[in-house]
Amino acid sequence: MDVKGLIELDAPALAALLGHWSDGCDPLNEQLAARIGQAIDRGDIAPGTRLPSERDMARHLGLSRTTIVAAYDRLRDASMVRSRQGSGTRVAPPAGDLDDASAQRVPGLFQPFTLTERHARSGLSPMRHSLLHEPGPSTTEDVVTLTMGALPAPPGLHELIEQTVREDLPRLLADYGYLPFGLPELREAIAGYLTDIGLVTGPDEVLVTGGAQQAIHLVVGELAAPGTLVAIEDPTFLGAVDALRAAGARMLPIPLDLDGMQLEALRRVLRTTAPEFIYVVPTFHNPTGAVLPAGSRRELADMADAHGTLVVEDLTPYLGGDGIPAPIAAYARPDRVVTIGSLSKGGWGGLRIGWIRASRQLLRRITVAKTVQDHGSSVLSQAVAVRVLERAAWFGTHAEEAATERRETALQSFADLLPDWHVPRPRGGLSLWARLPYGDASTFTRMAADHGVLVRPGPVASPQGAFTDHLRVAVGEHPDRLRIGVERLAETWAAYEPHRRRAPSLAVSV
Ligand SMILES: Cc1ncc(COP(=O)(O)O)c(C=O)c1O
């Protein structure tokens, strides 16, 4: 690989990128290696980038050269970096070919990472690595994949697809199949669905997209430019962080609890800054499972209105079902809220059907951008989606029941096997947000992969790389596999724990 012309990081630049990295109780070289590894994995340091020399780094951080050498050694052992005489230590490997076996890294957090430099610069997070490289649950016998917050297709979907092919396809095939805004019947079905869950919507306010991820990307592309301020829950859906980072947006992290975004914190931010929009996942938040109550939805809408800020609400983790307040847009002035949704959680991710509800004016601009990208979504998938949405309440309830069974199995397994971990019971959704009693989640995640279970370290779900002691544990796997997955996490913890437990303090307090 020709690395000429690629970036060089000097010691102050790398140190600034790493932030506070030495607060944990692991040895300094481990903490430094973990933090540099995370930055590489997040795409903050592109493949091919030359890292500062060990001597410069040691001088800048005021540490011994041995510590830096040990940290770089760890990164080399994990195939994260390569060193060559005369050309220093560079981030490995910007292979242009995803199948280039020589470019594969050791399993773990630093999963086979063979993305091109361009991918890495585009803000790609480790979730993209997993989608590109991790085999799905059905193809993996010996690795439990606790990284996918999605379910296999629900019962009945196969029949609906057959019915669609039999009954709708002849009519659809008579047309060209290019529909920039989406299949009219589907726009109508989405509008009807949104109206049913409390948000009165007309078909001309709806654009069909290739899943919610494309919806997020399109909305971000329209509303954000390099430097645009965006308020966002911390932690949040890592695909949104990807899209915002790729756009060069500056994220303002807002904490949340099981009742969703903490509005007091948002209020403080709005007092001093003017974000272009607030991205929020109000129902079954990914990864915490929080639900924003009705009163808070109204308050958030009022707050955004008072500050002239848009709200982008992402309803993807939810497809109908009881006891959930109406979308935020239902509490807001028209045109103040953009609503994103998808069939991926309640229907099936493989359909790649999502949507955007926005003002007609904004929707038209976004549709132009989408048309430039793809000329419209698959008509066959859209026709199936119409039938899924006709049964949205059933599919949504089924998905939440399946998710509940998985969450409960995982929670029980954690209670049995890792009682020291703090694993709050989410209100819904397909992930758990687990806090380790101590230690570093990235180091632990790497070890867990060696024990046959894949999870994500907290920082990948954080716009600021925080939550170094948290894990995102997705529970899309079959309950039997979930139990095995948690067993493997417990084995990993047993191997990790003894090294980390601190000697009891001998200090006397009076
Ligand atoms: C909050 C949120 N938004 C968007 C997505 C992406 O959904 P899709 O598969 O429809 O692209 C997900 C999937 O995990 C999600 O949890």
Short mmCIF file of C-alpha atoms and ligand atoms in Angstrom, two decimals:
data_model
loop_
_atom_site.label_atom_id
_atom_site.label_comp_id
_atom_site.label_asym_id
_atom_site.label_seq_id
_atom_site.Cartn_x
_atom_site.Cartn_y
_atom_site.Cartn_z
CA MET A 1 0.00 0.00 0.00
CA ASP A 2 1.30 3.38 -0.94
CA VAL A 3 1.10 5.52 2.12
CA LYS A 4 2.60 8.64 0.57
CA GLY A 5 0.44 11.67 1.08
CA LEU A 6 -1.44 10.20 4.03
CA ILE A 7 -1.83 12.02 7.29
CA GLU A 8 0.73 12.33 10.03
CA LEU A 9 -0.32 13.01 13.56
CA ASP A 10 2.06 14.83 15.84
CA ALA A 11 2.06 14.17 19.56
CA PRO A 12 -0.08 17.18 20.58
CA ALA A 13 -2.68 16.31 17.91
CA LEU A 14 -2.89 12.68 19.01
CA ALA A 15 -3.05 13.67 22.67
CA ALA A 16 -5.88 16.12 21.93
CA LEU A 17 -7.77 13.42 20.07
CA LEU A 18 -7.47 10.99 22.96
CA GLY A 19 -8.78 13.35 25.65
CA HIS A 20 -8.63 12.03 29.22
CA TRP A 21 -7.40 8.53 28.69
CA SER A 22 -5.53 7.69 31.89
CA ASP A 23 -8.32 7.74 34.51
CA GLY A 24 -8.81 3.97 34.70
CA CYS A 25 -7.04 1.47 36.93
CA ASP A 26 -5.42 -0.53 34.11
CA PRO A 27 -1.69 -0.05 33.51
CA LEU A 28 -1.00 3.15 31.58
CA ASN A 29 0.26 1.38 28.48
CA GLU A 30 -2.97 -0.66 28.27
CA GLN A 31 -5.15 2.39 28.72
CA LEU A 32 -3.22 4.31 26.10
CA ALA A 33 -3.37 1.43 23.62
CA ALA A 34 -7.11 0.97 24.25
CA ARG A 35 -7.83 4.64 23.69
CA ILE A 36 -5.79 4.86 20.51
CA GLY A 37 -7.47 1.63 19.33
CA GLN A 38 -10.91 3.14 19.93
CA ALA A 39 -10.00 6.26 18.01
CA ILE A 40 -8.86 4.12 15.10
CA ASP A 41 -11.97 1.97 15.28
CA ARG A 42 -14.21 5.03 15.30
CA GLY A 43 -12.45 6.26 12.18
CA ASP A 44 -11.03 9.29 13.96
CA ILE A 45 -7.57 8.18 12.86
CA ALA A 46 -7.58 7.01 9.28
CA PRO A 47 -5.73 3.92 8.11
CA GLY A 48 -2.28 4.87 6.87
CA THR A 49 -1.91 7.71 9.36
CA ARG A 50 1.56 7.91 10.86
CA LEU A 51 1.49 8.06 14.65
CA PRO A 52 3.97 10.27 16.50
CA SER A 53 7.27 8.68 17.37
CA GLU A 54 7.47 6.97 20.75
CA ARG A 55 10.02 9.54 21.87
CA ASP A 56 7.81 12.53 20.92
CA MET A 57 4.77 10.97 22.48
CA ALA A 58 6.65 10.19 25.70
CA ARG A 59 7.99 13.73 25.88
CA HIS A 60 4.60 15.29 25.23
CA LEU A 61 2.71 13.14 27.73
CA GLY A 62 5.46 13.29 30.33
CA LEU A 63 5.68 9.49 30.42
CA SER A 64 8.52 7.07 30.04
CA ARG A 65 9.36 5.92 26.53
CA THR A 66 8.89 2.33 27.76
CA THR A 67 5.20 3.02 28.40
CA ILE A 68 4.65 4.32 24.88
CA VAL A 69 6.67 1.47 23.37
CA ALA A 70 4.52 -1.03 25.31
CA ALA A 71 1.31 0.71 24.14
CA TYR A 72 2.40 0.66 20.50
CA ASP A 73 3.46 -2.99 20.94
CA ARG A 74 -0.07 -3.84 22.09
CA LEU A 75 -1.52 -2.10 19.05
CA ARG A 76 0.93 -3.97 16.84
CA ASP A 77 -0.04 -7.29 18.46
CA ALA A 78 -3.68 -6.51 17.69
CA SER A 79 -2.66 -5.68 14.10
CA MET A 80 -3.98 -2.16 14.60
CA VAL A 81 -0.69 -0.56 13.57
CA ARG A 82 2.38 -1.58 11.63
CA SER A 83 5.91 -0.34 11.97
CA ARG A 84 8.52 -0.29 9.31
CA GLN A 85 12.05 0.90 9.60
CA GLY A 86 12.27 4.42 8.31
CA SER A 87 8.54 5.00 7.94
CA GLY A 88 7.50 4.92 11.60
CA THR A 89 4.30 3.46 13.02
CA ARG A 90 1.25 3.66 10.82
CA VAL A 91 -2.37 2.68 11.32
CA ALA A 92 -2.95 -0.60 9.50
CA PRO A 93 -4.19 -1.51 6.98
CA PRO A 94 -6.01 0.53 4.44
CA ALA A 95 -6.75 -2.39 2.18
CA GLY A 96 -8.87 -1.52 -0.81
CA ASP A 97 -10.32 -5.00 -0.92
CA LEU A 98 -12.67 -6.21 1.79
CA ASP A 99 -11.60 -9.78 1.16
CA ASP A 100 -7.93 -9.13 1.51
CA ALA A 101 -7.08 -11.79 4.07
CA SER A 102 -3.67 -10.31 4.69
CA ALA A 103 -5.37 -7.19 5.98
CA GLN A 104 -7.43 -8.97 8.62
CA ARG A 105 -6.86 -8.06 12.20
CA VAL A 106 -7.14 -10.29 15.19
CA PRO A 107 -10.71 -10.91 16.33
CA GLY A 108 -12.14 -8.67 18.99
CA LEU A 109 -13.04 -5.06 19.23
CA PHE A 110 -10.56 -4.55 16.48
CA GLN A 111 -12.50 -6.93 14.28
CA PRO A 112 -11.23 -7.69 10.82
CA PHE A 113 -11.00 -4.11 9.74
CA THR A 114 -10.27 -3.85 6.11
CA LEU A 115 -12.01 -0.65 5.21
CA THR A 116 -10.53 1.80 2.82
CA GLU A 117 -9.16 5.09 3.97
CA ARG A 118 -12.13 6.79 2.34
CA HIS A 119 -14.54 4.69 4.41
CA ALA A 120 -12.66 5.49 7.55
CA ARG A 121 -12.65 9.19 6.82
CA SER A 122 -16.37 9.09 6.20
CA GLY A 123 -17.00 8.54 9.90
CA LEU A 124 -17.57 4.82 9.77
CA SER A 125 -17.94 3.36 13.25
CA PRO A 126 -17.31 -0.19 14.43
CA MET A 127 -20.96 -1.01 13.72
CA ARG A 128 -20.12 -0.77 10.05
CA HIS A 129 -17.26 -3.15 10.67
CA SER A 130 -19.67 -5.61 12.19
CA LEU A 131 -22.14 -5.35 9.35
CA LEU A 132 -19.38 -5.82 6.84
CA HIS A 133 -17.43 -8.56 8.54
CA GLU A 134 -19.27 -10.36 11.28
CA PRO A 135 -21.17 -13.42 10.18
CA GLY A 136 -24.82 -13.34 11.27
CA PRO A 137 -26.15 -15.61 14.02
CA SER A 138 -27.28 -18.26 11.55
CA THR A 139 -23.84 -18.66 10.01
CA THR A 140 -21.80 -18.65 13.18
CA GLU A 141 -21.52 -21.69 15.35
CA ASP A 142 -18.74 -20.74 17.67
CA VAL A 143 -19.18 -17.00 18.16
CA VAL A 144 -22.15 -15.49 19.97
CA THR A 145 -22.92 -12.17 18.35
CA LEU A 146 -24.30 -9.73 20.90
CA THR A 147 -23.89 -6.80 18.56
CA MET A 148 -27.03 -6.94 16.42
CA GLY A 149 -30.07 -5.19 17.85
CA ALA A 150 -32.37 -6.83 15.35
CA LEU A 151 -34.50 -9.97 15.03
CA PRO A 152 -34.80 -12.53 12.27
CA ALA A 153 -37.93 -12.23 10.12
CA PRO A 154 -41.16 -12.73 12.09
CA PRO A 155 -43.58 -15.60 11.44
CA GLY A 156 -45.88 -14.90 8.54
CA LEU A 157 -43.49 -12.66 6.62
CA HIS A 158 -42.63 -15.41 4.17
CA GLU A 159 -46.32 -15.86 3.31
CA LEU A 160 -46.79 -12.10 2.93
CA ILE A 161 -43.89 -11.97 0.49
CA GLU A 162 -45.40 -14.83 -1.53
CA GLN A 163 -48.78 -13.13 -1.50
CA THR A 164 -47.19 -9.90 -2.69
CA VAL A 165 -45.45 -11.65 -5.55
CA ARG A 166 -48.64 -13.45 -6.54
CA GLU A 167 -51.10 -10.60 -6.21
CA ASP A 168 -49.19 -7.32 -6.61
CA LEU A 169 -46.24 -8.07 -8.80
CA PRO A 170 -48.04 -8.38 -12.15
CA ARG A 171 -49.40 -4.84 -11.75
CA LEU A 172 -46.09 -3.44 -10.51
CA LEU A 173 -44.09 -5.01 -13.30
CA ALA A 174 -46.14 -3.10 -15.86
CA ASP A 175 -44.51 0.14 -14.68
CA TYR A 176 -40.88 1.32 -14.83
CA GLY A 177 -40.40 0.94 -11.09
CA TYR A 178 -38.60 4.25 -10.47
CA LEU A 179 -40.50 6.15 -7.79
CA PRO A 180 -38.48 8.92 -6.12
CA PHE A 181 -40.94 9.54 -3.25
CA GLY A 182 -41.85 5.87 -2.96
CA LEU A 183 -44.69 3.55 -3.94
CA PRO A 184 -47.91 5.60 -3.54
CA GLU A 185 -49.65 2.74 -1.67
CA LEU A 186 -46.75 2.60 0.78
CA ARG A 187 -46.70 6.35 1.37
CA GLU A 188 -50.39 6.03 2.14
CA ALA A 189 -49.82 3.05 4.44
CA ILE A 190 -47.06 4.88 6.34
CA ALA A 191 -49.25 7.97 6.70
CA GLY A 192 -52.06 5.74 7.98
CA TYR A 193 -49.74 4.01 10.44
CA LEU A 194 -48.40 7.32 11.80
CA THR A 195 -51.96 8.62 12.14
CA ASP A 196 -52.88 5.44 14.06
CA ILE A 197 -50.05 5.99 16.57
CA GLY A 198 -51.19 9.55 17.19
CA LEU A 199 -49.48 11.67 14.52
CA VAL A 200 -51.94 12.80 11.87
CA THR A 201 -50.09 12.52 8.55
CA GLY A 202 -50.87 12.80 4.86
CA PRO A 203 -49.15 10.65 2.21
CA ASP A 204 -47.51 13.72 0.68
CA GLU A 205 -45.60 14.31 3.93
CA VAL A 206 -43.87 10.92 3.61
CA LEU A 207 -40.72 9.84 1.76
CA VAL A 208 -39.83 6.14 1.61
CA THR A 209 -36.15 5.42 2.29
CA GLY A 210 -33.75 2.48 2.29
CA GLY A 211 -34.13 1.80 6.01
CA ALA A 212 -33.84 4.37 8.77
CA GLN A 213 -30.10 4.58 8.32
CA GLN A 214 -30.56 6.15 4.90
CA ALA A 215 -33.25 8.38 6.39
CA ILE A 216 -30.82 9.62 9.05
CA HIS A 217 -28.10 10.12 6.48
CA LEU A 218 -30.43 12.12 4.20
CA VAL A 219 -31.76 14.31 6.99
CA VAL A 220 -28.27 14.96 8.31
CA GLY A 221 -27.07 15.69 4.77
CA GLU A 222 -29.80 18.27 4.36
CA LEU A 223 -29.55 19.94 7.76
CA ALA A 224 -25.89 19.66 8.71
CA ALA A 225 -22.62 20.89 7.23
CA PRO A 226 -19.11 20.82 8.70
CA GLY A 227 -19.27 22.56 12.06
CA THR A 228 -23.07 22.44 12.43
CA LEU A 229 -24.08 21.99 16.06
CA VAL A 230 -26.39 19.08 16.83
CA ALA A 231 -27.69 18.17 20.29
CA ILE A 232 -27.77 14.40 20.72
CA GLU A 233 -28.37 11.93 23.51
CA ASP A 234 -25.23 10.40 24.99
CA PRO A 235 -25.16 7.43 24.53
CA THR A 236 -27.12 7.08 21.34
CA PHE A 237 -27.63 5.00 18.22
CA LEU A 238 -24.17 4.59 16.74
CA GLY A 239 -25.41 4.85 13.15
CA ALA A 240 -26.52 8.41 13.90
CA VAL A 241 -23.08 9.20 15.28
CA ASP A 242 -21.63 7.78 12.04
CA ALA A 243 -23.80 10.03 9.89
CA LEU A 244 -23.16 13.16 11.94
CA ARG A 245 -19.45 12.53 12.10
CA ALA A 246 -19.33 11.94 8.34
CA ALA A 247 -21.07 15.29 7.84
CA GLY A 248 -18.52 17.00 10.08
CA ALA A 249 -21.23 18.08 12.55
CA ARG A 250 -20.26 19.04 16.10
CA MET A 251 -22.22 16.97 18.54
CA LEU A 252 -23.43 18.38 21.85
CA PRO A 253 -23.91 15.36 24.12
CA ILE A 254 -27.02 15.40 26.33
CA PRO A 255 -27.26 12.79 29.11
CA LEU A 256 -30.31 10.57 29.48
CA ASP A 257 -31.87 8.18 31.97
CA LEU A 258 -34.64 5.60 31.63
CA ASP A 259 -37.06 8.49 31.04
CA GLY A 260 -35.05 9.58 28.04
CA MET A 261 -33.17 12.78 27.32
CA GLN A 262 -32.59 14.89 30.44
CA LEU A 263 -34.40 18.04 29.51
CA GLU A 264 -32.72 20.16 32.17
CA ALA A 265 -29.36 19.40 30.58
CA LEU A 266 -30.80 20.22 27.17
CA ARG A 267 -32.18 23.48 28.52
CA ARG A 268 -28.73 24.46 29.79
CA VAL A 269 -27.21 23.72 26.38
CA LEU A 270 -29.91 25.71 24.58
CA ARG A 271 -29.24 28.68 26.83
CA THR A 272 -25.72 29.07 25.52
CA THR A 273 -25.69 27.46 22.07
CA ALA A 274 -28.04 27.22 19.10
CA PRO A 275 -27.95 23.70 17.68
CA GLU A 276 -29.43 23.30 14.22
CA PHE A 277 -31.40 20.32 15.46
CA ILE A 278 -31.84 17.88 18.32
CA TYR A 279 -31.57 14.18 17.43
CA VAL A 280 -33.56 12.03 19.82
CA VAL A 281 -34.71 8.39 20.01
CA PRO A 282 -37.81 8.80 22.20
CA THR A 283 -39.11 5.22 22.28
CA PHE A 284 -37.05 2.15 23.23
CA HIS A 285 -33.91 4.22 22.92
CA ASN A 286 -30.90 2.44 21.48
CA PRO A 287 -28.92 1.37 23.51
CA THR A 288 -30.58 2.16 26.89
CA GLY A 289 -34.20 1.17 26.15
CA ALA A 290 -35.49 4.47 27.61
CA VAL A 291 -38.93 5.89 26.82
CA LEU A 292 -39.54 9.65 26.90
CA PRO A 293 -42.88 10.24 28.68
CA ALA A 294 -45.67 12.24 27.05
CA GLY A 295 -45.11 15.32 29.24
CA SER A 296 -41.43 15.42 28.32
CA ARG A 297 -42.27 15.07 24.62
CA ARG A 298 -44.45 18.14 24.87
CA GLU A 299 -41.78 20.00 26.85
CA LEU A 300 -39.07 19.08 24.34
CA ALA A 301 -41.26 20.26 21.46
CA ASP A 302 -41.97 23.56 23.26
CA MET A 303 -38.30 24.07 24.08
CA ALA A 304 -37.23 23.47 20.48
CA ASP A 305 -39.91 25.83 19.27
CA ALA A 306 -38.88 28.57 21.69
CA HIS A 307 -35.26 28.30 20.47
CA GLY A 308 -36.07 27.95 16.78
CA THR A 309 -34.42 24.52 16.71
CA LEU A 310 -35.68 21.50 14.80
CA VAL A 311 -36.20 18.11 16.41
CA VAL A 312 -35.31 14.94 14.51
CA GLU A 313 -37.04 12.07 16.28
CA ASP A 314 -36.05 8.54 15.34
CA LEU A 315 -38.83 6.04 16.07
CA THR A 316 -37.06 3.06 14.51
CA PRO A 317 -37.00 0.76 17.56
CA TYR A 318 -40.80 0.84 17.82
CA LEU A 319 -43.60 -0.38 15.53
CA GLY A 320 -46.87 0.13 17.35
CA GLY A 321 -48.01 -1.55 20.54
CA ASP A 322 -49.69 -0.25 23.68
CA GLY A 323 -48.73 2.28 26.30
CA ILE A 324 -46.41 4.44 24.22
CA PRO A 325 -47.07 8.18 23.91
CA ALA A 326 -47.61 9.73 20.49
CA PRO A 327 -44.51 10.83 18.53
CA ILE A 328 -42.97 14.18 19.53
CA ALA A 329 -44.24 15.70 16.27
CA ALA A 330 -47.80 15.27 17.60
CA TYR A 331 -47.00 17.79 20.35
CA ALA A 332 -45.20 20.29 18.14
CA ARG A 333 -46.06 23.06 15.75
CA PRO A 334 -46.17 21.80 12.16
CA ASP A 335 -42.75 21.79 10.50
CA ARG A 336 -40.79 21.76 13.76
CA VAL A 337 -40.16 18.02 13.90
CA VAL A 338 -38.81 15.53 11.39
CA THR A 339 -39.92 11.97 12.16
CA ILE A 340 -37.91 8.95 11.04
CA GLY A 341 -39.16 5.37 11.19
CA SER A 342 -38.47 1.93 9.82
CA LEU A 343 -39.77 -1.60 9.46
CA SER A 344 -36.44 -3.04 10.57
CA LYS A 345 -37.32 -3.80 14.19
CA GLY A 346 -41.00 -4.70 13.95
CA GLY A 347 -40.93 -6.17 10.44
CA TRP A 348 -37.60 -7.27 9.06
CA GLY A 349 -34.31 -5.39 8.55
CA GLY A 350 -33.76 -7.25 5.28
CA LEU A 351 -36.60 -5.35 3.65
CA ARG A 352 -34.55 -2.15 3.99
CA ILE A 353 -37.65 0.00 4.27
CA GLY A 354 -37.71 3.19 6.31
CA TRP A 355 -39.29 6.61 5.99
CA ILE A 356 -39.11 10.30 6.72
CA ARG A 357 -42.08 12.45 7.67
CA ALA A 358 -41.30 16.13 7.26
CA SER A 359 -42.76 19.35 5.95
CA ARG A 360 -43.51 19.13 2.24
CA GLN A 361 -40.82 21.71 1.48
CA LEU A 362 -38.06 19.93 3.39
CA LEU A 363 -39.23 16.57 2.08
CA ARG A 364 -38.89 17.76 -1.49
CA ARG A 365 -35.27 18.84 -0.90
CA ILE A 366 -34.44 15.53 0.77
CA THR A 367 -36.09 13.61 -2.06
CA VAL A 368 -33.85 15.34 -4.58
CA ALA A 369 -30.82 14.17 -2.56
CA LYS A 370 -32.18 10.63 -2.36
CA THR A 371 -32.90 10.51 -6.07
CA VAL A 372 -29.34 11.54 -6.78
CA GLN A 373 -28.23 8.65 -4.54
CA ASP A 374 -30.44 5.77 -5.66
CA HIS A 375 -33.32 6.74 -8.02
CA GLY A 376 -35.79 5.29 -5.50
CA SER A 377 -36.14 2.24 -3.27
CA SER A 378 -36.93 -1.33 -4.36
CA VAL A 379 -40.57 -1.55 -5.45
CA LEU A 380 -40.87 -5.20 -4.43
CA SER A 381 -39.73 -4.47 -0.87
CA GLN A 382 -42.11 -1.52 -0.75
CA ALA A 383 -45.04 -3.67 -1.85
CA VAL A 384 -44.24 -6.16 0.92
CA ALA A 385 -43.98 -3.25 3.36
CA VAL A 386 -47.55 -2.20 2.54
CA ARG A 387 -48.76 -5.59 3.73
CA VAL A 388 -46.59 -5.48 6.85
CA LEU A 389 -47.95 -2.06 7.76
CA GLU A 390 -51.54 -3.28 7.32
CA ARG A 391 -50.69 -5.56 10.26
CA ALA A 392 -48.37 -3.11 12.07
CA ALA A 393 -49.98 -3.56 15.49
CA TRP A 394 -49.60 -7.34 15.28
CA PHE A 395 -46.01 -7.24 14.03
CA GLY A 396 -45.07 -4.52 16.54
CA THR A 397 -46.54 -6.48 19.45
CA HIS A 398 -44.90 -9.71 18.29
CA ALA A 399 -41.51 -7.99 17.98
CA GLU A 400 -41.77 -6.47 21.44
CA GLU A 401 -42.78 -9.83 22.93
CA ALA A 402 -39.81 -11.51 21.27
CA ALA A 403 -37.57 -8.67 22.45
CA THR A 404 -38.94 -8.91 25.99
CA GLU A 405 -38.21 -12.64 26.15
CA ARG A 406 -34.64 -11.99 24.99
CA ARG A 407 -34.09 -9.06 27.33
CA GLU A 408 -35.41 -11.03 30.29
CA THR A 409 -33.26 -14.05 29.45
CA ALA A 410 -30.19 -11.85 29.21
CA LEU A 411 -31.04 -9.92 32.40
CA GLN A 412 -31.58 -13.16 34.32
CA SER A 413 -28.29 -14.52 32.99
CA PHE A 414 -26.48 -11.38 34.12
CA ALA A 415 -28.15 -11.58 37.55
CA ASP A 416 -27.08 -15.24 37.87
CA LEU A 417 -23.59 -15.03 36.45
CA LEU A 418 -22.38 -11.45 36.77
CA PRO A 419 -24.23 -10.06 39.80
CA ASP A 420 -21.62 -7.30 40.30
CA TRP A 421 -22.42 -5.74 36.95
CA HIS A 422 -24.96 -2.95 36.79
CA VAL A 423 -27.45 -3.88 34.07
CA PRO A 424 -30.61 -1.75 34.26
CA ARG A 425 -33.89 -3.22 32.97
CA PRO A 426 -34.72 -1.32 29.75
CA ARG A 427 -38.31 -0.31 28.97
CA GLY A 428 -38.06 -1.94 25.54
CA GLY A 429 -35.86 -2.52 22.55
CA LEU A 430 -33.11 -4.94 21.72
CA SER A 431 -30.10 -3.91 23.74
CA LEU A 432 -28.82 -3.69 27.30
CA TRP A 433 -26.53 -0.96 28.53
CA ALA A 434 -24.28 -2.68 31.05
CA ARG A 435 -21.79 -1.02 33.38
CA LEU A 436 -18.71 -2.92 34.50
CA PRO A 437 -17.87 -2.61 38.21
CA TYR A 438 -14.43 -1.38 37.14
CA GLY A 439 -11.98 -1.72 34.29
CA ASP A 440 -11.96 -0.70 30.67
CA ALA A 441 -14.73 -1.84 28.33
CA SER A 442 -12.52 -1.81 25.24
CA THR A 443 -9.90 -4.06 26.79
CA PHE A 444 -12.65 -6.30 28.09
CA THR A 445 -14.39 -6.42 24.70
CA ARG A 446 -11.20 -7.60 23.04
CA MET A 447 -10.81 -10.34 25.61
CA ALA A 448 -14.48 -11.32 25.23
CA ALA A 449 -13.98 -11.85 21.51
CA ASP A 450 -11.22 -14.30 22.33
CA HIS A 451 -13.75 -16.12 24.54
CA GLY A 452 -16.24 -16.37 21.64
CA VAL A 453 -18.64 -13.51 22.34
CA LEU A 454 -18.87 -10.18 20.55
CA VAL A 455 -20.12 -7.05 22.30
CA ARG A 456 -19.47 -3.36 21.73
CA PRO A 457 -17.60 -1.10 24.15
CA GLY A 458 -19.58 1.93 25.36
CA PRO A 459 -17.51 4.61 23.58
CA VAL A 460 -18.75 3.51 20.15
CA ALA A 461 -22.26 4.59 21.15
CA SER A 462 -21.10 7.91 22.54
CA PRO A 463 -20.72 11.05 20.45
CA GLN A 464 -17.76 12.01 22.64
CA GLY A 465 -16.24 8.55 23.13
CA ALA A 466 -17.40 8.45 26.77
CA PHE A 467 -18.70 5.45 28.75
CA THR A 468 -15.38 3.64 28.80
CA ASP A 469 -16.82 1.39 31.54
CA HIS A 470 -20.01 0.43 29.65
CA LEU A 471 -20.88 -2.30 27.19
CA ARG A 472 -23.64 -2.32 24.63
CA VAL A 473 -25.07 -5.83 24.71
CA ALA A 474 -27.53 -6.39 21.86
CA VAL A 475 -30.02 -9.16 22.47
CA GLY A 476 -31.20 -10.12 18.98
CA GLU A 477 -29.83 -13.67 19.32
CA HIS A 478 -32.02 -16.65 20.25
CA PRO A 479 -32.50 -16.86 24.06
CA ASP A 480 -30.45 -20.09 24.28
CA ARG A 481 -27.56 -18.39 22.54
CA LEU A 482 -27.96 -15.32 24.75
CA ARG A 483 -27.45 -17.44 27.83
CA ILE A 484 -24.30 -18.92 26.30
CA GLY A 485 -23.16 -15.41 25.37
CA VAL A 486 -23.51 -14.18 28.95
CA GLU A 487 -21.75 -17.34 30.19
CA ARG A 488 -18.83 -16.41 27.95
CA LEU A 489 -18.89 -12.85 29.23
CA ALA A 490 -18.71 -14.28 32.75
CA GLU A 491 -15.75 -16.48 31.75
CA THR A 492 -14.06 -13.43 30.29
CA TRP A 493 -14.73 -11.46 33.46
CA ALA A 494 -13.23 -14.22 35.58
CA ALA A 495 -10.10 -14.03 33.44
CA TYR A 496 -10.09 -10.23 33.50
CA GLU A 497 -11.11 -9.64 37.10
CA PRO A 498 -8.19 -10.98 39.13
CA HIS A 499 -5.76 -8.72 37.31
CA ARG A 500 -7.85 -5.68 37.96
CA ARG A 501 -8.95 -6.04 41.56
CA ARG A 502 -7.14 -3.46 43.59
CA ALA A 503 -5.36 -4.32 46.81
CA PRO A 504 -7.41 -3.19 49.80
CA SER A 505 -6.42 0.24 50.96
CA LEU A 506 -4.22 0.31 54.06
CA ALA A 507 -4.97 3.95 54.74
CA VAL A 508 -6.66 4.66 58.03
CA SER A 509 -9.55 7.07 58.14
CA VAL A 510 -10.70 8.67 61.34
C1 LIG B 1 -32.53 4.25 16.65
C2 LIG B 1 -32.22 3.56 15.36
N1 LIG B 1 -32.25 4.24 14.22
C3 LIG B 1 -31.96 3.67 13.04
C4 LIG B 1 -31.63 2.35 12.96
C5 LIG B 1 -31.30 1.76 11.62
O1 LIG B 1 -32.41 1.10 11.14
P1 LIG B 1 -32.50 0.48 9.67
O2 LIG B 1 -32.15 -0.96 9.78
O3 LIG B 1 -33.94 0.69 9.29
O4 LIG B 1 -31.60 1.23 8.78
C6 LIG B 1 -31.57 1.58 14.13
C7 LIG B 1 -31.16 0.17 14.07
O5 LIG B 1 -30.61 -0.39 14.97
C8 LIG B 1 -31.89 2.19 15.36
O6 LIG B 1 -31.87 1.51 16.51
#
